[in-house]
PDB file of C-alpha atoms and ligand atoms in Angstrom:
ATOM      1  CA  UNK A  28       2.853  73.315 -33.264  1.00 91.00           C
ATOM      2  CA  UNK A  29      -0.136  75.476 -32.400  1.00 96.00           C
ATOM      3  CA  UNK A  30       0.483  78.540 -30.238  1.00 98.00           C
ATOM      4  CA  UNK A  31      -2.034  78.654 -27.375  1.00 98.00           C
ATOM      5  CA  UNK A  32      -0.689  81.655 -25.423  1.00 98.00           C
ATOM      6  CA  UNK A  33       1.900  84.082 -26.743  1.00 98.00           C
ATOM      7  CA  UNK A  34       4.561  85.900 -24.715  1.00 98.00           C
ATOM      8  CA  UNK A  35       2.479  89.027 -24.198  1.00 98.00           C
ATOM      9  CA  UNK A  36      -0.577  87.077 -22.987  1.00 98.00           C
ATOM     10  CA  UNK A  37       1.644  85.134 -20.573  1.00 98.00           C
ATOM     11  CA  UNK A  38       3.174  88.339 -19.224  1.00 98.00           C
ATOM     12  CA  UNK A  39      -0.258  89.880 -18.615  1.00 98.00           C
ATOM     13  CA  UNK A  40      -1.604  86.650 -17.097  1.00 98.00           C
ATOM     14  CA  UNK A  41       1.310  86.375 -14.657  1.00 98.00           C
ATOM     15  CA  UNK A  42       0.895  90.035 -13.624  1.00 98.00           C
ATOM     16  CA  UNK A  43      -2.789  89.423 -12.853  1.00 98.00           C
ATOM     17  CA  UNK A  44      -2.065  86.305 -10.793  1.00 98.00           C
ATOM     18  CA  UNK A  45       0.803  88.065  -8.975  1.00 98.00           C
ATOM     19  CA  UNK A  46      -1.594  90.845  -7.950  1.00 98.00           C
ATOM     20  CA  UNK A  47      -3.990  88.289  -6.430  1.00 98.00           C
ATOM     21  CA  UNK A  48      -1.160  86.526  -4.591  1.00 98.00           C
ATOM     22  CA  UNK A  49       0.115  89.867  -3.277  1.00 97.00           C
ATOM     23  CA  UNK A  50      -3.363  90.735  -1.941  1.00 97.00           C
ATOM     24  CA  UNK A  51      -3.644  87.373  -0.250  1.00 97.00           C
ATOM     25  CA  UNK A  52      -0.175  87.501   1.386  1.00 97.00           C
ATOM     26  CA  UNK A  53       0.199  91.264   2.012  1.00 95.00           C
ATOM     27  CA  UNK A  54       2.704  91.822   4.829  1.00 92.00           C
ATOM     28  CA  UNK A  55       3.784  88.168   4.909  1.00 95.00           C
ATOM     29  CA  UNK A  56       7.144  86.738   3.929  1.00 96.00           C
ATOM     30  CA  UNK A  57       6.518  84.068   1.319  1.00 98.00           C
ATOM     31  CA  UNK A  58       8.681  81.009   0.701  1.00 98.00           C
ATOM     32  CA  UNK A  59       8.269  80.170  -2.970  1.00 98.00           C
ATOM     33  CA  UNK A  60       8.935  76.498  -3.677  1.00 98.00           C
ATOM     34  CA  UNK A  61       9.451  75.953  -7.412  1.00 98.00           C
ATOM     35  CA  UNK A  62       9.051  72.425  -8.733  1.00 98.00           C
ATOM     36  CA  UNK A  63      11.969  71.384 -10.959  1.00 97.00           C
ATOM     37  CA  UNK A  64      12.429  71.520 -13.702  1.00 95.00           C
ATOM     38  CA  UNK A  65       9.385  72.785 -15.558  1.00 96.00           C
ATOM     39  CA  UNK A  66       8.274  75.211 -12.841  1.00 98.00           C
ATOM     40  CA  UNK A  67      11.373  77.414 -12.889  1.00 98.00           C
ATOM     41  CA  UNK A  68      10.468  79.589 -15.868  1.00 98.00           C
ATOM     42  CA  UNK A  69       7.080  80.535 -14.447  1.00 98.00           C
ATOM     43  CA  UNK A  70       8.540  80.902 -10.930  1.00 98.00           C
ATOM     44  CA  UNK A  71      11.282  83.249 -12.175  1.00 98.00           C
ATOM     45  CA  UNK A  72       8.745  85.597 -13.725  1.00 98.00           C
ATOM     46  CA  UNK A  73       6.212  85.251 -10.908  1.00 98.00           C
ATOM     47  CA  UNK A  74       8.566  86.183  -8.062  1.00 98.00           C
ATOM     48  CA  UNK A  75       9.652  89.349  -9.869  1.00 98.00           C
ATOM     49  CA  UNK A  76       6.006  90.404 -10.167  1.00 98.00           C
ATOM     50  CA  UNK A  77       5.066  89.654  -6.539  1.00 96.00           C
ATOM     51  CA  UNK A  78       6.410  92.731  -4.747  1.00 92.00           C
ATOM     52  CA  UNK A  79       6.510  90.769  -1.477  1.00 95.00           C
ATOM     53  CA  UNK A  80       9.469  89.635   0.623  1.00 96.00           C
ATOM     54  CA  UNK A  81      10.256  86.267  -0.963  1.00 97.00           C
ATOM     55  CA  UNK A  82      12.557  83.355  -0.185  1.00 98.00           C
ATOM     56  CA  UNK A  83      13.159  81.018  -3.124  1.00 98.00           C
ATOM     57  CA  UNK A  84      13.627  77.257  -2.893  1.00 98.00           C
ATOM     58  CA  UNK A  85      13.292  74.316  -5.277  1.00 98.00           C
ATOM     59  CA  UNK A  86      12.205  70.687  -5.103  1.00 98.00           C
ATOM     60  CA  UNK A  87      13.108  68.121  -7.743  1.00 97.00           C
ATOM     61  CA  UNK A  88      10.471  65.651  -8.851  1.00 93.00           C
ATOM     62  CA  UNK A  89      10.651  62.742 -11.253  1.00 83.00           C
ATOM     63  CA  UNK A  90       7.357  61.342 -12.432  1.00 73.00           C
ATOM     64  CA  UNK A  91       8.571  58.308 -14.414  1.00 64.00           C
ATOM     65  CA  UNK A  92       6.410  59.136 -17.367  1.00 60.00           C
ATOM     66  CA  UNK A  93       6.926  56.458 -20.020  1.00 52.00           C
ATOM     67  CA  UNK A  94       5.292  58.556 -22.691  1.00 52.00           C
ATOM     68  CA  UNK A  95       3.277  61.736 -22.893  1.00 51.00           C
ATOM     69  CA  UNK A  96       0.036  60.198 -21.622  1.00 52.00           C
ATOM     70  CA  UNK A  97       0.909  57.721 -18.841  1.00 53.00           C
ATOM     71  CA  UNK A  98       1.794  59.218 -15.481  1.00 54.00           C
ATOM     72  CA  UNK A  99       3.879  57.068 -13.175  1.00 61.00           C
ATOM     73  CA  UNK A 100       4.864  57.204  -9.524  1.00 76.00           C
ATOM     74  CA  UNK A 101       6.140  60.487  -8.054  1.00 86.00           C
ATOM     75  CA  UNK A 102       9.667  60.498  -6.658  1.00 90.00           C
ATOM     76  CA  UNK A 103      11.426  63.402  -4.932  1.00 93.00           C
ATOM     77  CA  UNK A 104      14.826  63.649  -6.622  1.00 93.00           C
ATOM     78  CA  UNK A 105      16.105  66.686  -4.706  1.00 95.00           C
ATOM     79  CA  UNK A 106      14.828  68.081  -1.418  1.00 95.00           C
ATOM     80  CA  UNK A 107      14.188  71.736  -0.540  1.00 97.00           C
ATOM     81  CA  UNK A 108      16.891  73.512   1.506  1.00 97.00           C
ATOM     82  CA  UNK A 109      14.948  76.085   3.534  1.00 98.00           C
ATOM     83  CA  UNK A 110      13.140  75.407   6.791  1.00 98.00           C
ATOM     84  CA  UNK A 111       9.427  76.111   6.286  1.00 98.00           C
ATOM     85  CA  UNK A 112       8.251  75.485   9.839  1.00 98.00           C
ATOM     86  CA  UNK A 113       5.673  78.202  10.668  1.00 98.00           C
ATOM     87  CA  UNK A 114       6.231  79.824   7.251  1.00 98.00           C
ATOM     88  CA  UNK A 115       3.830  80.719   4.453  1.00 98.00           C
ATOM     89  CA  UNK A 116       4.713  78.630   1.396  1.00 98.00           C
ATOM     90  CA  UNK A 117       3.684  79.101  -2.230  1.00 98.00           C
ATOM     91  CA  UNK A 118       4.251  75.951  -4.301  1.00 98.00           C
ATOM     92  CA  UNK A 119       4.802  76.800  -7.973  1.00 98.00           C
ATOM     93  CA  UNK A 120       4.599  74.392 -10.904  1.00 98.00           C
ATOM     94  CA  UNK A 121       4.263  74.583 -14.665  1.00 98.00           C
ATOM     95  CA  UNK A 122       1.099  72.493 -15.036  1.00 98.00           C
ATOM     96  CA  UNK A 123      -1.483  70.764 -12.874  1.00 98.00           C
ATOM     97  CA  UNK A 124      -2.461  67.614 -14.746  1.00 97.00           C
ATOM     98  CA  UNK A 125      -3.449  64.445 -12.852  1.00 96.00           C
ATOM     99  CA  UNK A 126      -2.715  66.289  -9.601  1.00 97.00           C
ATOM    100  CA  UNK A 127      -0.337  63.633  -8.278  1.00 95.00           C
ATOM    101  CA  UNK A 128       2.706  65.902  -8.189  1.00 96.00           C
ATOM    102  CA  UNK A 129       1.067  68.875  -6.502  1.00 97.00           C
ATOM    103  CA  UNK A 130      -0.836  66.830  -3.906  1.00 96.00           C
ATOM    104  CA  UNK A 131       2.308  64.882  -3.008  1.00 95.00           C
ATOM    105  CA  UNK A 132       4.382  68.043  -2.604  1.00 97.00           C
ATOM    106  CA  UNK A 133       1.616  69.859  -0.745  1.00 97.00           C
ATOM    107  CA  UNK A 134       1.483  66.978   1.777  1.00 96.00           C
ATOM    108  CA  UNK A 135       5.265  67.097   2.059  1.00 96.00           C
ATOM    109  CA  UNK A 136       5.272  70.846   2.813  1.00 98.00           C
ATOM    110  CA  UNK A 137       2.443  70.399   5.345  1.00 98.00           C
ATOM    111  CA  UNK A 138       4.460  67.650   7.057  1.00 98.00           C
ATOM    112  CA  UNK A 139       7.375  70.095   7.336  1.00 98.00           C
ATOM    113  CA  UNK A 140       5.182  72.392   9.435  1.00 98.00           C
ATOM    114  CA  UNK A 141       4.308  75.272   7.100  1.00 98.00           C
ATOM    115  CA  UNK A 142       1.749  77.630   8.660  1.00 98.00           C
ATOM    116  CA  UNK A 143       0.036  78.435   5.335  1.00 98.00           C
ATOM    117  CA  UNK A 144       0.271  76.680   1.964  1.00 98.00           C
ATOM    118  CA  UNK A 145      -0.934  77.976  -1.385  1.00 98.00           C
ATOM    119  CA  UNK A 146      -0.356  76.622  -4.891  1.00 98.00           C
ATOM    120  CA  UNK A 147       0.177  78.463  -8.168  1.00 98.00           C
ATOM    121  CA  UNK A 148       0.382  76.876 -11.611  1.00 98.00           C
ATOM    122  CA  UNK A 149       0.927  78.410 -15.001  1.00 98.00           C
ATOM    123  CA  UNK A 150      -1.448  75.881 -16.585  1.00 98.00           C
ATOM    124  CA  UNK A 151      -4.359  73.786 -15.390  1.00 98.00           C
ATOM    125  CA  UNK A 152      -5.447  70.729 -17.403  1.00 98.00           C
ATOM    126  CA  UNK A 153      -8.577  69.683 -15.473  1.00 98.00           C
ATOM    127  CA  UNK A 154      -9.598  66.975 -17.995  1.00 97.00           C
ATOM    128  CA  UNK A 155      -7.024  64.500 -16.673  1.00 95.00           C
ATOM    129  CA  UNK A 156      -7.351  65.042 -12.924  1.00 96.00           C
ATOM    130  CA  UNK A 157      -6.932  61.769 -10.993  1.00 95.00           C
ATOM    131  CA  UNK A 158      -6.413  63.227  -7.497  1.00 95.00           C
ATOM    132  CA  UNK A 159      -8.893  65.760  -6.068  1.00 95.00           C
ATOM    133  CA  UNK A 160      -6.787  68.931  -5.923  1.00 97.00           C
ATOM    134  CA  UNK A 161      -7.236  72.407  -7.378  1.00 98.00           C
ATOM    135  CA  UNK A 162      -4.574  75.124  -7.490  1.00 98.00           C
ATOM    136  CA  UNK A 163      -5.258  78.378  -5.632  1.00 98.00           C
ATOM    137  CA  UNK A 164      -3.826  80.438  -8.495  1.00 98.00           C
ATOM    138  CA  UNK A 165      -4.017  79.468 -12.178  1.00 98.00           C
ATOM    139  CA  UNK A 166      -2.808  81.587 -15.093  1.00 98.00           C
ATOM    140  CA  UNK A 167      -4.430  79.598 -17.953  1.00 98.00           C
ATOM    141  CA  UNK A 168      -6.659  76.545 -18.271  1.00 98.00           C
ATOM    142  CA  UNK A 169      -5.741  74.285 -21.204  1.00 98.00           C
ATOM    143  CA  UNK A 170      -7.583  71.452 -22.986  1.00 97.00           C
ATOM    144  CA  UNK A 171      -6.368  67.845 -22.934  1.00 96.00           C
ATOM    145  CA  UNK A 172      -3.422  68.337 -25.289  1.00 96.00           C
ATOM    146  CA  UNK A 173       0.358  67.984 -24.773  1.00 96.00           C
ATOM    147  CA  UNK A 174       1.716  71.464 -24.211  1.00 98.00           C
ATOM    148  CA  UNK A 175       5.297  72.696 -24.469  1.00 98.00           C
ATOM    149  CA  UNK A 176       7.198  75.922 -23.956  1.00 98.00           C
ATOM    150  CA  UNK A 177       7.697  78.271 -21.046  1.00 98.00           C
ATOM    151  CA  UNK A 178       9.321  75.525 -18.958  1.00 98.00           C
ATOM    152  CA  UNK A 179       7.324  72.618 -20.370  1.00 97.00           C
ATOM    153  CA  UNK A 180       9.215  70.059 -22.419  1.00 96.00           C
ATOM    154  CA  UNK A 181       8.819  67.215 -24.823  1.00 96.00           C
ATOM    155  CA  UNK A 182      11.841  64.901 -24.437  1.00 94.00           C
ATOM    156  CA  UNK A 183      13.645  67.845 -22.762  1.00 95.00           C
ATOM    157  CA  UNK A 184      13.148  70.081 -25.771  1.00 97.00           C
ATOM    158  CA  UNK A 185      11.162  73.314 -26.042  1.00 98.00           C
ATOM    159  CA  UNK A 186      11.449  74.426 -22.387  1.00 98.00           C
ATOM    160  CA  UNK A 187      12.918  77.727 -23.550  1.00 98.00           C
ATOM    161  CA  UNK A 188      10.124  78.704 -25.933  1.00 98.00           C
ATOM    162  CA  UNK A 189       8.765  82.128 -24.861  1.00 98.00           C
ATOM    163  CA  UNK A 190       5.193  80.995 -25.657  1.00 98.00           C
ATOM    164  CA  UNK A 191       2.961  78.012 -24.843  1.00 98.00           C
ATOM    165  CA  UNK A 192       2.157  75.668 -27.726  1.00 98.00           C
ATOM    166  CA  UNK A 193       0.299  72.398 -28.258  1.00 97.00           C
ATOM    167  CA  UNK A 194       2.034  69.420 -29.882  1.00 94.00           C
ATOM    168  CA  UNK A 195       0.083  66.912 -31.962  1.00 84.00           C
ATOM    169  CA  UNK A 196      -1.075  63.914 -29.863  1.00 71.00           C
ATOM    170  CA  UNK A 197       1.528  61.096 -29.761  1.00 62.00           C
ATOM    171  CA  UNK A 198       0.623  58.130 -31.967  1.00 56.00           C
ATOM    172  CA  UNK A 199       0.406  54.581 -30.517  1.00 48.00           C
TER     173      UNK A 199
HETATM  174  P1  5GP B 210       0.623  65.660 -12.570  1.00 78.04           P
HETATM  175  O1  5GP B 210       1.404  65.072 -11.457  1.00 78.04           O
HETATM  176  O2  5GP B 210      -0.353  66.741 -12.166  1.00 78.04           O
HETATM  177  O3  5GP B 210      -0.021  64.611 -13.439  1.00 78.04           O
HETATM  178  O4  5GP B 210       1.626  66.258 -13.586  1.00 78.04           O
HETATM  179  C1  5GP B 210       2.400  67.326 -13.333  1.00 78.04           C
HETATM  180  C2  5GP B 210       3.622  67.241 -14.199  1.00 78.04           C
HETATM  181  O5  5GP B 210       3.418  66.488 -15.404  1.00 78.04           O
HETATM  182  C3  5GP B 210       3.984  68.620 -14.656  1.00 78.04           C
HETATM  183  O6  5GP B 210       4.839  69.251 -13.721  1.00 78.04           O
HETATM  184  C4  5GP B 210       4.666  68.338 -15.973  1.00 78.04           C
HETATM  185  O7  5GP B 210       6.027  68.068 -15.748  1.00 78.04           O
HETATM  186  C5  5GP B 210       4.023  67.098 -16.509  1.00 78.04           C
HETATM  187  N1  5GP B 210       2.985  67.389 -17.523  1.00 78.04           N
HETATM  188  C6  5GP B 210       1.656  67.184 -17.435  1.00 78.04           C
HETATM  189  N2  5GP B 210       1.006  67.572 -18.547  1.00 78.04           N
HETATM  190  C7  5GP B 210       1.960  68.051 -19.372  1.00 78.04           C
HETATM  191  C8  5GP B 210       1.929  68.618 -20.699  1.00 78.04           C
HETATM  192  O8  5GP B 210       0.893  68.779 -21.371  1.00 78.04           O
HETATM  193  N3  5GP B 210       3.132  68.987 -21.215  1.00 78.04           N
HETATM  194  C9  5GP B 210       4.309  68.836 -20.544  1.00 78.04           C
HETATM  195  N4  5GP B 210       5.424  69.221 -21.145  1.00 78.04           N
HETATM  196  N5  5GP B 210       4.369  68.320 -19.292  1.00 78.04           N
HETATM  197  C10 5GP B 210       3.218  67.930 -18.719  1.00 78.04           C
HETATM  198 MG1   MG B 211       6.921  69.155 -13.894  1.00 78.04          MG
END
């Protein structure tokens, strides 16, 4: 495993992004929608750095990924609880990869009548984008490698690592 970003770099990166989000939403109540499960570690740290009035909600997504390289269809496995009609919503995920997850959830939040929608991701992997979407707030950009830690898993392992690491590419 190769460490890409250690705990201290992540802390500083999240603080910097939180400052930009705070400037953008000054005086606005923000509904933070964390994407389960990988997004919760980043979301937990981000909301404590925001210094804004925040409501916290979650949405569960299954992507039917057969292996670490093939994305499948997006399915909502658990719906958000809070009403976002006329609310400012910040969608938070661990990584923006093909873009399918974030664009699907963004459309979902728009359909629920949010007045403003912004997106924040811990990691951006632009090499594999299949849907034209960029996140408004990105902590780190990563190359086309399989990353784990800080919410990101490999077969449900490693989500609790306090750093972000790259795994060797899967064979076959
Ligand atoms: P997208 O829909 O943008 O292709 O993928 C988003 C989801 O795919 C992320 O929320 C994450 O669960 C998963 N994903 C994409 N790339 C990686 C990666 O390098 N490592 C891990 N652990 N998950 C990834
Ligand atoms: Mg995910």
